[in-house]
XYZ file of C-alpha atoms in Angstrom:
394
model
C 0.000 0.000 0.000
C 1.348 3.620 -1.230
C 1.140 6.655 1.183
C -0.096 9.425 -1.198
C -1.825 8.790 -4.440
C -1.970 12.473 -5.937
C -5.193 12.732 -8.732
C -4.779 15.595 -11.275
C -8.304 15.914 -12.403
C -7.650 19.207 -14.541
C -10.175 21.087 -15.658
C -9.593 20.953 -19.229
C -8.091 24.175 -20.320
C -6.386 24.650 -17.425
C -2.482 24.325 -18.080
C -2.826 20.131 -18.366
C -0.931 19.657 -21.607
C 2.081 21.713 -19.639
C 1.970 19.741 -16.766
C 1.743 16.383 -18.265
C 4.366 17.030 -20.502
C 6.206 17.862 -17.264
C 5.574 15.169 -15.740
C 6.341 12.956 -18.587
C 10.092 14.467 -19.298
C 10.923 14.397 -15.704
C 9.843 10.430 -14.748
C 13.424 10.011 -13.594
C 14.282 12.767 -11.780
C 10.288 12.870 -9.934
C 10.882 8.635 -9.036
C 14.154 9.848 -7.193
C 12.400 12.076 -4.874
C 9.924 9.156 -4.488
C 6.998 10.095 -6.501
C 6.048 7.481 -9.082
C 3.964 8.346 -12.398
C 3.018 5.078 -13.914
C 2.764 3.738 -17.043
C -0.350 2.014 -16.937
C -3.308 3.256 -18.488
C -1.233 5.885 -20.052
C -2.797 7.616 -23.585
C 0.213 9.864 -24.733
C 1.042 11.596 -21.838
C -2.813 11.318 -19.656
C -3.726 8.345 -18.015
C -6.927 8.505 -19.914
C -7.316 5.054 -20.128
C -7.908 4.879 -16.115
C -10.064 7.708 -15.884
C -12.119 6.359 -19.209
C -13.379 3.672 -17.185
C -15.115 5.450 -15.155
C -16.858 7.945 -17.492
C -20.196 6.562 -19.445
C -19.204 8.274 -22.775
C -16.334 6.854 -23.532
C -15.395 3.405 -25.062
C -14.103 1.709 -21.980
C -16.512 2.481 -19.493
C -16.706 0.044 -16.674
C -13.817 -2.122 -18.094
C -11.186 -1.448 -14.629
C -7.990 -3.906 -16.029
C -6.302 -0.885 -16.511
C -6.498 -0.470 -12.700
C -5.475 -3.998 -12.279
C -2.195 -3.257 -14.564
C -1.772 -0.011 -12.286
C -1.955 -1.986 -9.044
C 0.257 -4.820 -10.577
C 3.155 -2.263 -11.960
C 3.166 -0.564 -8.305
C 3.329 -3.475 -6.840
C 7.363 -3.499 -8.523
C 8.078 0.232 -7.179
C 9.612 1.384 -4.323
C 8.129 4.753 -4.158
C 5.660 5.873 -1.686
C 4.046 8.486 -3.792
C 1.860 8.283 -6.682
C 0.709 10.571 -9.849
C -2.108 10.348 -11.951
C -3.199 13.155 -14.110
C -6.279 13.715 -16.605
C -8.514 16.500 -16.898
C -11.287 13.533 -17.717
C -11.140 12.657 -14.025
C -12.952 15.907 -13.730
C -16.068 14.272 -15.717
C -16.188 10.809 -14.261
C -19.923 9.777 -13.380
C -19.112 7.650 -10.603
C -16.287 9.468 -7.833
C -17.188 6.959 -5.153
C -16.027 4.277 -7.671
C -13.233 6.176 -8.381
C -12.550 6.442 -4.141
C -12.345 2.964 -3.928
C -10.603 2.367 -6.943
C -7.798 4.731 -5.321
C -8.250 3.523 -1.762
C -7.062 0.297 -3.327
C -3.846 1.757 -3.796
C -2.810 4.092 -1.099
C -3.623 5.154 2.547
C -4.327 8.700 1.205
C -5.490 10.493 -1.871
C -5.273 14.121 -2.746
C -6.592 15.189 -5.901
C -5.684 18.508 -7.226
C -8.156 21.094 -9.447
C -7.403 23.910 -11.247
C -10.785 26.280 -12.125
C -10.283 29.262 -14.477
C -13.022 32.255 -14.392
C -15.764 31.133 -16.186
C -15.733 33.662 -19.317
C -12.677 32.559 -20.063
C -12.526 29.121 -19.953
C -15.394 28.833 -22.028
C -13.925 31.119 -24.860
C -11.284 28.850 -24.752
C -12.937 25.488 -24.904
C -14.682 27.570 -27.970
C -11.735 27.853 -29.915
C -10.258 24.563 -29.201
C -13.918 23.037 -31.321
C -13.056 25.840 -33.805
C -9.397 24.142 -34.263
C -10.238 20.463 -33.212
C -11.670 18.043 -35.288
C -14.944 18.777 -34.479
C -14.036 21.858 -36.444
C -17.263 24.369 -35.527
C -18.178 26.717 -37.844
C -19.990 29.258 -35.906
C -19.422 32.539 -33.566
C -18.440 32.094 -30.038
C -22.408 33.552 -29.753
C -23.662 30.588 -31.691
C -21.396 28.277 -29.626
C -22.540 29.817 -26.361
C -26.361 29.024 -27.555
C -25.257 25.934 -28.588
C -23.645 24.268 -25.666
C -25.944 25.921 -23.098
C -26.988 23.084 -20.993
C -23.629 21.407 -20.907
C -21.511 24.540 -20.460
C -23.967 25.516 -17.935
C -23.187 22.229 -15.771
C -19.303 22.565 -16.184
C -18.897 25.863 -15.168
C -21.042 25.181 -11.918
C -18.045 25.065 -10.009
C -19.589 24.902 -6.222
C -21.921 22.073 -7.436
C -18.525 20.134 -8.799
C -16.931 21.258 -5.603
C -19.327 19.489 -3.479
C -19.471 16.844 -5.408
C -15.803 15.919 -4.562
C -15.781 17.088 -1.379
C -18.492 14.443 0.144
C -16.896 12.017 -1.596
C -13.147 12.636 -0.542
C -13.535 15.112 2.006
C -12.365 18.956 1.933
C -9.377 18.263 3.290
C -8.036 16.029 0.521
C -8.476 18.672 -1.835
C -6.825 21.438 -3.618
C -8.519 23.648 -5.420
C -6.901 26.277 -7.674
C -7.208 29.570 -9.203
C -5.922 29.394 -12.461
C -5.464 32.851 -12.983
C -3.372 33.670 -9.992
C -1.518 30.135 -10.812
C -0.643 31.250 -14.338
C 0.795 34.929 -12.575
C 2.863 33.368 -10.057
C 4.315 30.184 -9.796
C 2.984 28.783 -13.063
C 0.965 25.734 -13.117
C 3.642 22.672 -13.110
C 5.433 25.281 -10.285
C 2.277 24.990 -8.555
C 1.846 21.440 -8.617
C 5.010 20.126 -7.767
C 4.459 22.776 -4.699
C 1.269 21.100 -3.473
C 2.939 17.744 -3.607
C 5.049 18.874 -1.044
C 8.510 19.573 -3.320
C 10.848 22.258 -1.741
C 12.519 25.114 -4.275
C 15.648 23.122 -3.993
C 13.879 20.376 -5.164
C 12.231 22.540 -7.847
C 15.771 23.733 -9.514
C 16.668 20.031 -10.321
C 13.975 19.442 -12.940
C 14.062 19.642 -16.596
C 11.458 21.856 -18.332
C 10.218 23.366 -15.137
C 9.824 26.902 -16.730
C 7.119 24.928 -19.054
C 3.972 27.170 -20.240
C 0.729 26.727 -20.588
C -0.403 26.610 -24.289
C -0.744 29.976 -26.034
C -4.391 30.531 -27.413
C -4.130 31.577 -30.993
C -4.981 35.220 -31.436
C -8.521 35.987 -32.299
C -8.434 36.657 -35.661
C -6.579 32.979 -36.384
C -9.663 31.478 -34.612
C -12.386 34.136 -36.685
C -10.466 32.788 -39.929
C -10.022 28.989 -39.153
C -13.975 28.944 -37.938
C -14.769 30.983 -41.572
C -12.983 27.994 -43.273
C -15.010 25.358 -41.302
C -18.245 26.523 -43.110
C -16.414 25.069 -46.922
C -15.849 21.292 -48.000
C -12.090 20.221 -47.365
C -10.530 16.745 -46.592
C -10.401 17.044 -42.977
C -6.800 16.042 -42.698
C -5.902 18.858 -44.693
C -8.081 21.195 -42.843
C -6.214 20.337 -39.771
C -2.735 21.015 -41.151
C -4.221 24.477 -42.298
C -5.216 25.035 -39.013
C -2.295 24.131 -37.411
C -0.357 26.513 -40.344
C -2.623 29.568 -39.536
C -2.079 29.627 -35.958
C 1.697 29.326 -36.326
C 1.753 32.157 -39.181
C -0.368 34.565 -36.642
C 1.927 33.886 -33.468
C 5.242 33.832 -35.504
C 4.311 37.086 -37.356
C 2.689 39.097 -34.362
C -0.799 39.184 -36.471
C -3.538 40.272 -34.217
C -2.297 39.575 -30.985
C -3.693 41.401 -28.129
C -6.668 42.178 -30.791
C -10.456 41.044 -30.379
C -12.399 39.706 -33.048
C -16.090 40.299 -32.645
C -16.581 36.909 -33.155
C -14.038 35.622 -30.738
C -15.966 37.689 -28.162
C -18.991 37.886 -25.612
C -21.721 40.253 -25.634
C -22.100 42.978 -22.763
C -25.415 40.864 -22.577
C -23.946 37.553 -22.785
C -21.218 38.907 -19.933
C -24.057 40.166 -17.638
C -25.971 36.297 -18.413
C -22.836 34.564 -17.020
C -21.659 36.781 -14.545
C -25.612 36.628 -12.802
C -25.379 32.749 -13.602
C -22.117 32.242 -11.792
C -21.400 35.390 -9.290
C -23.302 33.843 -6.789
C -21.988 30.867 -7.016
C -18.847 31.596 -7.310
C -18.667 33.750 -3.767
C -20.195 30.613 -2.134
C -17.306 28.641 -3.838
C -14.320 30.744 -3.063
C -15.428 30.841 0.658
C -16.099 27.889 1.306
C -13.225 25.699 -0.583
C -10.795 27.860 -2.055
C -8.962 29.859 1.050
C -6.258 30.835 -1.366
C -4.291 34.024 -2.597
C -5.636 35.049 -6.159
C -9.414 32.913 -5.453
C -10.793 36.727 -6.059
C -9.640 36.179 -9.865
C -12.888 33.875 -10.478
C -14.626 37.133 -9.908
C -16.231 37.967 -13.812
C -15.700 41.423 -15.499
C -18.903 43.066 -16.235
C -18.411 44.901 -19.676
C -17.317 43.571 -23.599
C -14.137 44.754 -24.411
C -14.343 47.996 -25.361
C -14.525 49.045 -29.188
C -10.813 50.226 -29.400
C -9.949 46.825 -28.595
C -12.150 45.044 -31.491
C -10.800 44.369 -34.950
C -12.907 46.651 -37.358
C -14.333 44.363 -40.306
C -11.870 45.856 -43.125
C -9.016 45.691 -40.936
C -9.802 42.000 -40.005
C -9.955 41.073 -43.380
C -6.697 42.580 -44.356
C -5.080 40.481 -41.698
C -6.579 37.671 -42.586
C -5.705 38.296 -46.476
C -1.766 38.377 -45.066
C -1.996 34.999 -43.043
C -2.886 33.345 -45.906
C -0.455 34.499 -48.514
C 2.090 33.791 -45.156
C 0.730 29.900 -45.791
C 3.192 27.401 -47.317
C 2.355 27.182 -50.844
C 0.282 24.098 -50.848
C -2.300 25.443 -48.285
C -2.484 29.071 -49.654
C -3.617 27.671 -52.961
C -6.104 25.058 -51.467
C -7.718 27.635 -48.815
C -7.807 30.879 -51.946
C -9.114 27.847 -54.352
C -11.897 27.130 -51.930
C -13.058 30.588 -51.064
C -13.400 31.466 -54.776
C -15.194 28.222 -55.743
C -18.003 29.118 -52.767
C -17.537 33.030 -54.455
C -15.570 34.865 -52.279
C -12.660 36.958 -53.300
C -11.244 36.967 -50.001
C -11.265 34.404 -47.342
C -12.155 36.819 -44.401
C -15.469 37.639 -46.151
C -16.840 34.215 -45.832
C -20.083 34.669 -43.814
C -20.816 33.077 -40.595
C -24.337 31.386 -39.915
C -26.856 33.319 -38.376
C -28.821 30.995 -36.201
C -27.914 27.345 -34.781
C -30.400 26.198 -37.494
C -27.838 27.639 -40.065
C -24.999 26.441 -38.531
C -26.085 23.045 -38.248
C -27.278 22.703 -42.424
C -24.128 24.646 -43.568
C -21.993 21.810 -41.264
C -23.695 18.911 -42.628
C -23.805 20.184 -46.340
C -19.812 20.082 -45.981
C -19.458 17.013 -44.512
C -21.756 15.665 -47.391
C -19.618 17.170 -49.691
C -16.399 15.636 -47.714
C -18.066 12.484 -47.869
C -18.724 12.484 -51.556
C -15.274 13.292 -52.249
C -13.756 10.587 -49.911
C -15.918 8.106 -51.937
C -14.141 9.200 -55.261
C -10.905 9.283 -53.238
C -11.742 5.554 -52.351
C -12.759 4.180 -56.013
C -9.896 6.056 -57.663
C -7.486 4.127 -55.066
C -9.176 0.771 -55.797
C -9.262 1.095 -59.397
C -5.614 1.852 -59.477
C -5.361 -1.185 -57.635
C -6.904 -3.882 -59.678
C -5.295 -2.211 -63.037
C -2.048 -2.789 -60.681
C -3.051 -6.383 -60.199
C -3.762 -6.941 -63.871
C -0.664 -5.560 -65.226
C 1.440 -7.586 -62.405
C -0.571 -10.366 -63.734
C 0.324 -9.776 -67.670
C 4.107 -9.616 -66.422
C 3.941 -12.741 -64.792
C-alpha cells in the first residue's frame, strides 16, 4: 500500500498539456524524490485510459484492467508516492467508484483542481472546437447558444466542488485559481508545490519553466472557424489550421486584438456573470482559502470598441496569413473561397442561427463524404489495373 496517491483531475483548459508534458520528461528525476507516475493506463502523456473507465461516454466504461495493470506495476516500485493526471477525471460519473478504486492503492489520496473564471474558460474550450476536429463553424455567440446546458453544468463550479468534497472530504483537496496560478508560480510550479517539493527540489527538474499553451490570437480562430463553413478533406483542414495559428503567433498578427466573433456580448457577460457570481462567492469561501481565489470574480463589460478588430481591418489580416501559408495550403484555402464566391477568405459569412450552422456543417461534410468516396474508387481502381498488369508480367 502507497502513502499518497496524488489525482490531477484538470479542468480541461487549465495548463494540463504543460503539466503532463512535465511530468512525462521528468519520470526520472520525480521517481528519485519518491513520486512514481506510472505507465499504466497511459494515452500519450494522460492516463486517460484509467479515468475512461469510469466515465459513461467513452469506449471503456466500466472495463477497470487498466487499474489492475496499475496496481500490478506498483506493486514493482519502491516509491511511496503516486501521480495520476487527466482532466477527464474531472467528468467521471461515478467518484465513489473512483474512491475505492484509489483507496485500493494508497492510505491517502489528494486530488488537485485547477478552475479558471468562467468567461474565459469557455472562450477557450470555444476555440479549441473551432481548431479540433470537431471543427465548428460558428461565432463564439452561436457556440454559447449551442452548448448551453452542458456549459452551464461545467462551469457550476460549487456544485462540482461538493461533489468531490463528500466524496473525498475537503481536506483532501486542492482547489486552484488558475489565474493567480498562471501569474505566479505557473501551473507545473504549482503542482510540484502542493505535492510537497521544496525550491531546492524545484531547480533540479528539466522543463520546469514549461507554459501553458498559447491561445491563438482571435483573428486565427475568426479565420479557421470561416474555413469550417467550406468542404475540405479534414486532414488537410487540420494542417491548415495548425499553419494559420503558427503564421499569426510567428508574425505578431492580431495579438492582443479582439475579433467580434471571438468575443462575448455585454449581454452575454451580464448572463454569465448573474449565472455564476453567486456561485462563485459561495465557492471561493467555502473551498478555495487561497491568494488570487478573487480572480474567479467575472468582469462586467465587452471589451471595449478600441480593442475590437474593425471588419476591413480584419480582413486585411486575414488576407496576409494566408499568402504567409506554405504554398500548398495558400492555394487550397484561396481555391476554396473562390469556388463558394468569395474573393477573399475573411469575407466568408458566418451562420446566423444554430439552425444555419447546423445545415451549412452537414452540407460540408456531405460534400467531404462524396469526395472521400471518389478518393476511395480512384485508389481501388488503381489497384486492380495494378493487379492486372502484375498479372500480364507474370
Amino acid at each position: 500500500m502507497k502513502e499518497v496517491l496524488y489525482i490531477h483531475a484538470g479542468l480541461s483548459k487549465t495548463g494540463t498539456t504543460a503539466l503532463q508534458q512535465f511530468l512525462a520528461r521528468n519520470r526520472d528525476g520525480l521517481a528519485a524524490r519518491g513520486y512514481y507516475v506510472p505507465n499504466a493506463g497511459l494515452r500519450r502523456t494522460q492516463h486517460y485510459y484509467l479515468q475512461a473507465s469510469l466515465r459513461a461516454v467513452t469506449e471503456t466504461y466500466l472495463d477497470y484492467s487498466h487499474w489492475q495493470e496499475l496496481r500490478d506495476e506498483l506493486g514493482q516500485r519502491s516509491e511511496p508516492n503516486i501521480i495520476l493526471t487527466s482532466e477527464g477525471f474531472s467528468d467521471v460519473d461515478n467518484i465513489a467508484a473512483l474512491r475505492d478504486l484509489a483507496h485500493g492503492i494508497a492510505k491517502r489520496v489528494h486530488v488537485i483542481l485547477y478552475f479558471r473564471r468562467q468567461d474565459e474558460w469557455v472562450r477557450s474550450k470555444y476555440k479549441t472546437s473551432v481548431k479540433d476536429q470537431r471543427r465548428f463553424n460558428g461565432s463564439l455567440s452561436l457556440y454559447l447558444l449551442h452548448k448551453t446546458a452542458r456549459l452551464r453544468n461545467a462551469c457550476d463550479y460549487l456544485s462540482r466542488a461538493r461533489k468531490w468534497s463528500r466524496v473525498f472530504s475537503a481536506k483532501n483537496l486542492s482547489l486552484r485559481p488558475y489565474r493567480h496560478v498562471v501569474g505566479a508560480r505557473g501551473v507545473v510550479g504549482d503542482f510540484l508545490g502542493l505535492i510537497g517539493m521544496t525550491e531546492p527540489d524545484l531547480r533540479s527538474f528539466v522543463d520546469l519553466e514549461l507554459k501553458t499553451h498559447v491561445s491563438a490570437p482571435d483573428v486565427a480562430t475568426d479565420l479557421i472557424a470561416r474555413l469550417n463553413n467550406l468542404p475540405s478533406l479534414p486532414s488537410l483542414q487540420w494542417r491548415i489550421s495548425q499553419e494559420i495559428q503558427r503564421v499569426s503567433v510567428e508574425h505578431g498578427i492580431g495579438i492582443g486584438k479582439v475579433t467580434r466573433s471571438c468575443a462575448f456580448t455585454a449581454a452575454e457577460l451580464h448572463i454569465i456573470k448573474n449565472e455564476f457570481a453567486m456561485n462563485n462567492a459561495e465557492f471561493v469561501s467555502t473551498f478555495m482559502n487561497s491568494e488570487g481565489a478573487e480572480m474567479l470574480q467575472i468582469p462586467d463589460a465587452a471589451p471595449a470598441d478600441a480593442e475590437t478588430y474593425a471588419d476591413e481591418d480584419r480582413i486585411l489580416d486575414q488576407e496576409r496569413m494566408v499568402e504567409l501559408l506554405t504554398p500548398l495550403f495558400r492555394d487550397h484555402v484561396r481555391g476554396m473561397a473562390m469556388k463558394a464566391g468569395f474573393r477573399r477568405v475573411g469575407e466568408i459569412g458566418f451562420p446566423a442561427t444554430e439552425m444555419d450552422l447546423v445545415m451549412k456543417a452537414n452540407a460540408r461534410l456531405e460534400l467531404e463524404l462524396q469526395w472521400l468516396r471518389l478518393t476511395l474508387n480512384e485508389e481501388q481502381t488503381e489497384k486492380v489495373a495494378l493487379n492486372k498488369n502484375r498479372q500480364l508480367l507474370s
